[in-house]
Amino acid sequence: MKRKLIAAIGIAGMMVSIAACGGDKDSGDSKGSEAKELTVWLTVDAQNNWPALVKAADAAVLKKHPGLKINHEYYGWPDKNAKLDAVLATDKAPDVVEMGNTEMLGYMVKGAFAPLDASKFDNSSAWLDGLKASVTYDGKTYGVPYYAGGRVANWRKDVFAKVGVKSTPKTYAELTAALDKVQKKEGDKFSAWYQPTRDWYAAMSFVYDAGGSIAVESGGKWKADLSSPESLKGLNEFKTVIDKYMHGDKTKDESDRYIVYGQGKSGMIFAPAWEGATAAAKENDKTGKLAGNVENFVMPGPSGKNLPVFLGGSDLAVPVKSDAQALAAEWINAFTGPSGQKGLMAKGNLPNNKTDLATLKNDPATAVPATAAESNWFVPMAPGWGQVEKAQVLQNMLQSIGTGKKSVEDAAKEADAAIDKVINNS
């Protein structure tokens, strides 16, 4: 679930107004507990897919606060942040706002959200690591994880059955052996594994699997880490995948991967869990063979463990300018608590915590994404990360590697230099 990180410059004007408030950092424990009105901003995902959960959260809060007026506004992902930035520059900020988890950092760095007491939210001690990281900055919690979505492998059973492989691989060696057979049979016009070169979510999974990282923190400062031996090992493995199995355009990103998969010229993808089924949908399946013939499985990693995956998802935050912070926290807990998580899981989402995630592993329909999500990673929570993403440093590095324009070592060294220039700049 990809969300573009807001660049710091995009919220600079809004933050001038917030600074004028005197840097109020009330935790929300008592501020606004007597407010008469609560405004909740969510995306259309909630409006269209689980409106009953919103109503249930409202009912739980209204039971404790009779007479409270709860307003809901719903926004699409493309325009949500522009509207949020505009309203945060006024005195009419919403009290609860949904954020993509990679969108949180820019706002936390600039002080847009009120710190929260994590202990007051159900299952906070078991929040998924990647989601917990997305709401944590400088040792404080500024949001509550809402739900998650992970990445899995998906292959065409018919393509692999033709080379005698009829069960999903449990190890990376089994996977690559199967891919080698498919690639040999299908030839170089076919991608045994369609892996877009610029897909940094996949590439960094290999980096973290090898013990590397994008950047490391020491003494309060961040430093790029792509040139470390561990990170280079992961990048070299990713290059091997691109060289051996990816025979499509090596300058592309992952935005249309499910469409390409549906065209029938590839045998496998590593992608968000929904992409395989979407490729097999009638409007995308150009072969007429994918329906009932694509299968998700947990991606094994070269390390011998499951490949760690990037967890996309949503968080809920309380703007620092809210006049109803305590009620906002109550509403968030009612919405993301045990009953809310149960409802979200019923709609095909991953929960925000390890306790509920464990229950999904017992259901064949959800076991694969639930198991895959147990091992996860997240972007460096550094003040300048937004500038790294905006400049597409990782994507450009990977394209240079995949096209052979630069060696892995040279491309990583260049990327490290670019990251180090901005990663500590708020």
Coordinates of C-alpha atoms in Angstrom, one line a residue:
M1 CA 0.0 0.0 0.0
K2 CA 2.2 2.8 -1.3
R3 CA 1.8 6.3 0.1
K4 CA 4.2 9.1 -1.1
L5 CA 5.9 10.8 1.8
I6 CA 5.1 14.5 2.1
A7 CA 8.2 16.6 1.4
A8 CA 9.0 19.0 4.2
I9 CA 8.6 21.9 1.9
G10 CA 5.1 20.9 1.3
I11 CA 4.0 21.6 4.8
A12 CA 6.3 24.5 5.6
G13 CA 3.6 27.2 5.4
M14 CA 1.2 25.1 7.5
M15 CA 3.9 24.7 10.2
V16 CA 4.4 28.5 10.6
S17 CA 0.9 28.6 12.0
I18 CA 1.5 25.7 14.3
A19 CA 4.6 27.2 15.7
A20 CA 2.6 30.3 16.5
C21 CA 0.6 28.2 18.9
G22 CA 3.5 28.1 21.3
G23 CA 4.5 24.5 20.6
D24 CA 1.6 23.0 22.7
K25 CA 2.6 19.3 23.3
D26 CA -0.4 18.3 25.5
S27 CA -0.5 14.5 25.5
G28 CA -4.3 14.5 25.0
D29 CA -4.9 13.0 28.4
S30 CA -7.1 15.8 29.5
K31 CA -7.1 18.5 26.9
G32 CA -10.5 18.8 25.3
S33 CA -12.1 16.1 27.5
E34 CA -15.2 18.4 27.9
A35 CA -15.4 19.3 24.2
K36 CA -18.9 19.1 22.7
E37 CA -17.8 18.3 19.1
L38 CA -15.4 15.8 17.5
T39 CA -14.3 15.9 13.9
V40 CA -12.8 12.7 12.3
W41 CA -11.1 12.7 8.9
L42 CA -10.8 9.2 7.3
T43 CA -10.1 8.1 3.7
V44 CA -12.9 6.7 1.5
D45 CA -11.6 3.2 2.3
A46 CA -13.5 3.4 5.6
Q47 CA -16.5 5.0 4.0
N48 CA -16.8 2.4 1.3
N49 CA -15.6 -0.8 2.9
W50 CA -16.3 -0.7 6.6
P51 CA -18.8 2.0 7.6
A52 CA -20.2 -0.2 10.3
L53 CA -16.9 0.0 12.2
V54 CA -17.0 3.7 12.1
K55 CA -20.6 3.7 13.5
A56 CA -19.5 1.2 16.2
A57 CA -16.7 3.5 17.4
D58 CA -19.1 6.5 17.4
A59 CA -21.5 4.5 19.5
A60 CA -18.9 3.5 22.0
V61 CA -17.7 7.1 22.6
L62 CA -21.3 8.5 22.6
K63 CA -22.2 6.0 25.3
K64 CA -19.6 7.7 27.6
H65 CA -20.3 11.2 26.4
P66 CA -24.0 11.7 25.7
G67 CA -24.7 14.8 23.6
L68 CA -21.3 14.8 21.9
K69 CA -21.5 15.6 18.2
I70 CA -19.3 13.5 16.0
N71 CA -18.6 14.8 12.5
H72 CA -17.0 12.6 9.7
E73 CA -15.3 13.8 6.6
Y74 CA -13.9 11.4 4.0
Y75 CA -11.1 12.1 1.5
G76 CA -9.4 10.3 -1.4
W77 CA -5.7 9.6 -1.0
P78 CA -4.5 12.0 -3.8
D79 CA -6.1 15.1 -2.2
K80 CA -6.2 14.4 1.5
N81 CA -2.8 15.9 2.5
A82 CA -3.3 19.2 0.5
K83 CA -6.6 19.7 2.4
L84 CA -5.0 18.8 5.7
D85 CA -2.1 21.2 5.2
A86 CA -4.6 24.0 4.4
V87 CA -6.8 23.4 7.4
L88 CA -3.8 23.0 9.8
A89 CA -2.9 26.6 8.9
T90 CA -6.2 27.7 10.5
D91 CA -7.8 27.2 13.8
K92 CA -10.2 24.6 12.6
A93 CA -8.1 21.5 12.6
P94 CA -9.8 18.1 12.6
D95 CA -9.4 16.1 15.8
V96 CA -8.6 12.7 14.2
V97 CA -6.9 12.3 10.9
E98 CA -6.0 9.1 8.9
M99 CA -2.5 9.1 7.5
G100 CA -0.6 6.6 5.3
N101 CA 2.2 5.3 7.4
T102 CA 5.0 6.7 5.3
E103 CA 3.2 10.1 5.4
M104 CA 3.5 10.4 9.2
L105 CA 7.2 11.3 9.5
G106 CA 7.1 14.7 7.8
Y107 CA 4.3 15.8 10.0
M108 CA 5.9 14.4 13.2
V109 CA 9.2 16.1 12.5
K110 CA 7.4 19.5 12.1
G111 CA 5.3 19.1 15.2
A112 CA 1.9 18.8 13.6
F113 CA 0.6 16.0 15.8
A114 CA 0.1 15.7 19.5
P115 CA 2.1 13.1 21.4
L116 CA -0.1 10.3 22.8
D117 CA 0.3 7.9 25.7
A118 CA 0.7 4.5 23.9
S119 CA -0.2 2.6 27.0
K120 CA -3.8 3.8 26.9
F121 CA -4.4 2.1 23.5
D122 CA -5.4 -1.6 23.3
N123 CA -2.7 -4.0 22.2
S124 CA -0.1 -1.2 21.9
S125 CA 2.5 -3.5 23.5
A126 CA 2.0 -5.9 20.6
W127 CA 1.9 -3.4 17.7
L128 CA 3.6 -4.7 14.6
D129 CA 7.2 -3.5 14.6
G130 CA 6.9 -1.7 11.2
L131 CA 3.7 0.1 12.2
K132 CA 5.0 1.1 15.6
A133 CA 8.0 2.6 13.9
S134 CA 5.8 4.7 11.7
V135 CA 4.1 6.5 14.6
T136 CA 7.3 7.0 16.7
Y137 CA 9.7 9.9 16.5
D138 CA 12.3 11.1 18.9
G139 CA 11.1 8.6 21.5
K140 CA 7.5 9.7 21.5
T141 CA 4.3 8.2 20.1
Y142 CA 2.4 10.5 17.7
G143 CA -0.2 8.1 16.3
V144 CA -1.9 4.8 16.5
P145 CA -1.6 2.1 13.9
Y146 CA -4.9 1.4 12.2
Y147 CA -4.4 -1.6 9.8
A148 CA -1.6 -3.0 7.6
G149 CA -0.9 -4.6 4.3
G150 CA 2.2 -6.7 3.5
R151 CA 3.9 -8.3 0.5
V152 CA 3.9 -11.9 -0.6
A153 CA 5.1 -14.0 -3.6
N154 CA 2.5 -15.0 -6.2
W155 CA 3.1 -17.5 -9.0
R156 CA 1.2 -19.1 -11.8
K157 CA 0.7 -22.7 -10.9
D158 CA 0.4 -23.8 -14.5
V159 CA 3.7 -22.3 -15.6
F160 CA 5.6 -24.0 -12.8
A161 CA 3.7 -27.3 -13.1
K162 CA 5.0 -27.6 -16.7
V163 CA 8.5 -27.9 -15.3
G164 CA 7.4 -30.4 -12.6
V165 CA 7.1 -28.0 -9.7
K166 CA 3.7 -28.5 -8.1
S167 CA 4.1 -27.1 -4.5
T168 CA 5.2 -23.7 -3.4
P169 CA 8.9 -23.4 -2.3
K170 CA 9.8 -23.3 1.4
T171 CA 13.4 -22.2 0.9
Y172 CA 15.1 -19.7 -1.4
A173 CA 17.1 -22.5 -3.0
E174 CA 13.9 -24.3 -3.9
L175 CA 12.5 -21.1 -5.3
T176 CA 15.5 -20.3 -7.5
A177 CA 15.8 -23.9 -8.7
A178 CA 12.1 -23.7 -9.9
L179 CA 12.7 -20.3 -11.5
D180 CA 15.7 -21.6 -13.3
K181 CA 13.6 -24.4 -14.8
V182 CA 10.9 -22.0 -15.9
Q183 CA 13.3 -19.6 -17.4
K184 CA 15.1 -22.3 -19.4
K185 CA 11.8 -23.6 -20.7
E186 CA 10.1 -20.3 -21.6
G187 CA 13.2 -18.5 -23.0
D188 CA 14.4 -14.9 -22.8
K189 CA 11.1 -13.3 -23.9
F190 CA 9.5 -14.5 -20.7
S191 CA 10.2 -13.3 -17.1
A192 CA 10.2 -16.2 -14.8
W193 CA 10.0 -13.6 -12.1
Y194 CA 8.7 -10.2 -13.2
Q195 CA 10.5 -7.9 -10.7
P196 CA 10.5 -4.2 -11.6
T197 CA 14.0 -2.8 -11.2
R198 CA 12.9 0.5 -9.5
D199 CA 10.8 -1.4 -6.9
W200 CA 12.8 -0.3 -3.8
Y201 CA 10.4 -2.0 -1.5
A202 CA 11.5 -5.4 -2.9
A203 CA 15.1 -4.5 -3.1
M204 CA 15.3 -3.3 0.4
S205 CA 13.7 -6.5 1.6
F206 CA 16.8 -8.2 0.3
V207 CA 19.0 -5.7 2.0
Y208 CA 17.4 -6.2 5.4
D209 CA 17.4 -9.9 4.9
A210 CA 21.1 -9.8 4.5
G211 CA 21.5 -7.8 7.7
G212 CA 21.9 -4.4 6.0
S213 CA 19.8 -1.3 6.1
I214 CA 19.1 2.0 4.3
A215 CA 20.6 4.1 7.1
V216 CA 21.6 3.7 10.7
E217 CA 21.4 6.0 13.7
S218 CA 24.2 6.7 16.1
G219 CA 24.4 9.5 18.6
G220 CA 21.3 11.1 17.3
K221 CA 22.6 11.3 13.7
W222 CA 21.7 9.2 10.8
K223 CA 24.2 7.8 8.2
A224 CA 23.5 6.0 5.0
D225 CA 24.3 2.3 5.1
L226 CA 23.9 1.0 1.6
S227 CA 27.6 0.5 1.1
S228 CA 28.0 -1.7 4.2
P229 CA 29.0 -5.3 3.4
E230 CA 25.6 -6.6 4.5
S231 CA 23.7 -4.1 2.4
L232 CA 25.9 -4.8 -0.6
K233 CA 25.2 -8.5 -0.2
G234 CA 21.5 -7.9 -0.4
L235 CA 21.8 -5.6 -3.4
N236 CA 23.9 -8.1 -5.2
E237 CA 21.3 -10.8 -4.7
F238 CA 18.6 -8.4 -6.0
K239 CA 20.8 -7.7 -9.1
T240 CA 21.0 -11.5 -9.6
V241 CA 17.2 -11.7 -9.6
I242 CA 17.0 -8.9 -12.2
D243 CA 19.7 -10.4 -14.4
K244 CA 18.4 -13.9 -14.4
Y245 CA 14.7 -13.7 -14.3
M246 CA 13.5 -10.2 -15.2
H247 CA 13.3 -9.8 -19.0
G248 CA 11.0 -6.8 -19.2
D249 CA 11.8 -3.1 -19.3
K250 CA 14.5 -2.6 -16.6
T251 CA 13.7 1.1 -16.2
K252 CA 10.2 0.5 -14.9
D253 CA 8.7 0.8 -11.4
E254 CA 6.0 -1.4 -9.8
S255 CA 3.0 0.8 -10.4
D256 CA 1.6 -1.3 -13.2
R257 CA 3.0 -4.7 -12.2
Y258 CA -0.4 -6.4 -11.8
I259 CA -1.2 -5.3 -15.4
V260 CA 2.0 -6.7 -16.8
Y261 CA 1.4 -9.9 -14.8
G262 CA -2.0 -10.2 -16.3
Q263 CA -0.5 -10.1 -19.8
G264 CA 0.9 -13.6 -19.3
K265 CA 4.6 -13.1 -20.0
S266 CA 5.8 -13.8 -16.5
G267 CA 5.5 -16.6 -14.0
M268 CA 5.9 -14.9 -10.6
I269 CA 5.8 -11.6 -8.8
F270 CA 6.6 -10.4 -5.3
A271 CA 4.1 -7.8 -4.4
P272 CA 1.3 -6.6 -2.1
A273 CA -1.0 -9.5 -1.4
W274 CA -3.9 -8.1 -3.6
E275 CA -1.9 -7.9 -6.8
G276 CA -2.1 -11.6 -7.9
A277 CA -5.9 -11.7 -7.6
T278 CA -6.2 -8.3 -9.3
A279 CA -4.1 -9.5 -12.2
A280 CA -6.4 -12.5 -12.5
A281 CA -9.5 -10.4 -12.6
K282 CA -11.4 -10.6 -15.9
E283 CA -10.5 -7.0 -17.0
N284 CA -6.7 -7.6 -16.4
D285 CA -6.3 -11.3 -17.4
K286 CA -5.3 -11.1 -21.1
T287 CA -4.5 -14.8 -21.2
G288 CA -7.8 -16.1 -19.8
K289 CA -5.7 -18.5 -17.8
L290 CA -5.0 -16.7 -14.5
A291 CA -8.4 -17.1 -12.7
G292 CA -8.0 -19.9 -10.1
N293 CA -4.4 -20.4 -11.3
V294 CA -2.5 -17.9 -9.3
E295 CA -1.3 -18.6 -5.7
N296 CA 0.2 -16.5 -2.9
F297 CA 3.0 -17.9 -0.8
V298 CA 5.4 -16.6 1.8
M299 CA 8.6 -15.3 0.2
P300 CA 11.6 -17.2 1.4
G301 CA 14.8 -15.2 1.8
P302 CA 18.4 -16.0 0.9
S303 CA 19.2 -15.9 4.7
G304 CA 17.2 -19.0 5.3
K305 CA 14.4 -17.0 7.0
N306 CA 11.3 -15.5 5.5
L307 CA 12.1 -12.4 3.5
P308 CA 11.3 -9.3 5.6
V309 CA 8.6 -7.2 4.0
F310 CA 7.7 -3.6 4.0
L311 CA 4.5 -3.0 5.8
G312 CA 2.3 -0.4 4.2
G313 CA -0.8 0.7 6.0
S314 CA -2.6 3.6 7.8
D315 CA -2.2 5.3 11.1
L316 CA -4.5 7.7 13.0
A317 CA -3.2 10.9 14.5
V318 CA -4.4 13.8 16.6
P319 CA -3.4 17.2 15.3
V320 CA -1.7 19.4 17.9
K321 CA -4.2 22.1 17.2
S322 CA -7.2 19.9 18.1
D323 CA -9.4 21.3 20.9
A324 CA -10.6 17.8 21.7
Q325 CA -7.5 15.7 22.1
A326 CA -8.7 13.5 24.9
L327 CA -11.9 12.6 23.1
A328 CA -10.0 12.1 19.9
A329 CA -7.8 9.5 21.7
E330 CA -10.9 7.8 23.0
W331 CA -12.4 7.6 19.5
I332 CA -9.2 6.2 18.1
N333 CA -9.0 3.5 20.7
A334 CA -12.7 2.5 20.2
F335 CA -12.0 2.3 16.4
T336 CA -8.7 0.4 16.5
G337 CA -9.4 -1.8 19.6
P338 CA -10.2 -5.5 19.6
S339 CA -13.6 -5.3 18.0
G340 CA -12.4 -2.9 15.4
Q341 CA -9.4 -5.1 14.5
K342 CA -11.7 -8.1 14.2
G343 CA -13.9 -6.1 11.7
L344 CA -10.9 -4.9 9.7
M345 CA -9.5 -8.5 9.5
A346 CA -12.9 -9.7 8.2
K347 CA -12.5 -7.2 5.4
G348 CA -9.2 -8.7 4.3
N349 CA -6.8 -6.3 6.2
L350 CA -3.9 -7.2 8.4
P351 CA -4.4 -6.1 12.0
N352 CA -2.2 -3.6 13.8
N353 CA -0.8 -6.1 16.4
K354 CA 0.9 -9.4 16.7
T355 CA -1.7 -10.9 18.9
D356 CA -4.5 -10.7 16.3
L357 CA -2.0 -11.4 13.5
A358 CA -1.3 -14.8 15.1
T359 CA -5.0 -15.8 14.8
L360 CA -4.9 -15.3 11.0
K361 CA -2.2 -17.8 10.6
N362 CA -4.6 -20.6 11.5
D363 CA -6.9 -19.7 8.6
P364 CA -5.8 -21.0 5.2
A365 CA -7.4 -17.9 3.6
T366 CA -5.2 -15.5 5.5
A367 CA -2.2 -17.6 6.6
V368 CA 0.2 -16.5 3.9
P369 CA -0.1 -12.7 4.3
A370 CA -0.2 -13.0 8.1
T371 CA 2.9 -15.2 8.2
A372 CA 4.8 -12.9 5.7
A373 CA 4.0 -9.8 7.8
E374 CA 5.6 -11.2 10.9
S375 CA 9.0 -10.3 9.5
N376 CA 9.0 -6.7 8.5
W377 CA 10.9 -3.5 8.1
F378 CA 10.2 0.2 7.8
V379 CA 12.0 3.3 6.5
P380 CA 14.5 5.2 8.6
M381 CA 12.7 7.6 10.9
A382 CA 15.1 10.4 10.2
P383 CA 14.1 14.1 9.8
G384 CA 15.3 14.2 6.2
W385 CA 13.8 11.0 5.0
G386 CA 11.2 12.8 3.0
Q387 CA 13.9 14.5 0.9
V388 CA 15.4 11.1 0.2
E389 CA 12.1 9.7 -1.1
K390 CA 11.3 12.9 -3.0
A391 CA 14.6 12.7 -4.9
Q392 CA 14.0 8.9 -5.6
V393 CA 17.5 8.1 -4.5
L394 CA 16.8 4.4 -4.1
Q395 CA 14.9 4.0 -7.3
N396 CA 17.7 5.7 -9.3
M397 CA 20.3 3.6 -7.6
L398 CA 18.4 0.4 -8.5
Q399 CA 17.9 1.4 -12.1
S400 CA 21.6 2.0 -12.5
I401 CA 22.3 -1.4 -11.0
G402 CA 19.6 -3.2 -13.0
T403 CA 20.6 -1.7 -16.4
G404 CA 24.3 -2.2 -15.7
K405 CA 25.0 1.5 -15.9
K406 CA 26.9 1.3 -12.6
S407 CA 28.3 -1.5 -10.5
V408 CA 26.5 -2.4 -7.3
E409 CA 29.3 -0.9 -5.3
D410 CA 29.5 2.4 -7.2
A411 CA 25.7 2.9 -7.3
A412 CA 25.4 2.2 -3.6
K413 CA 28.3 4.6 -2.8
E414 CA 26.6 7.3 -4.9
A415 CA 23.3 6.7 -3.2
D416 CA 24.9 6.9 0.3
A417 CA 26.4 10.3 -0.6
A418 CA 23.0 11.6 -1.7
I419 CA 21.3 10.3 1.4
D420 CA 23.9 11.7 3.8
K421 CA 23.4 15.2 2.3
V422 CA 19.8 15.4 3.4
I423 CA 18.8 12.7 5.9
N424 CA 19.6 14.8 9.0
N425 CA 17.9 17.9 7.7
S426 CA 14.5 18.7 9.0

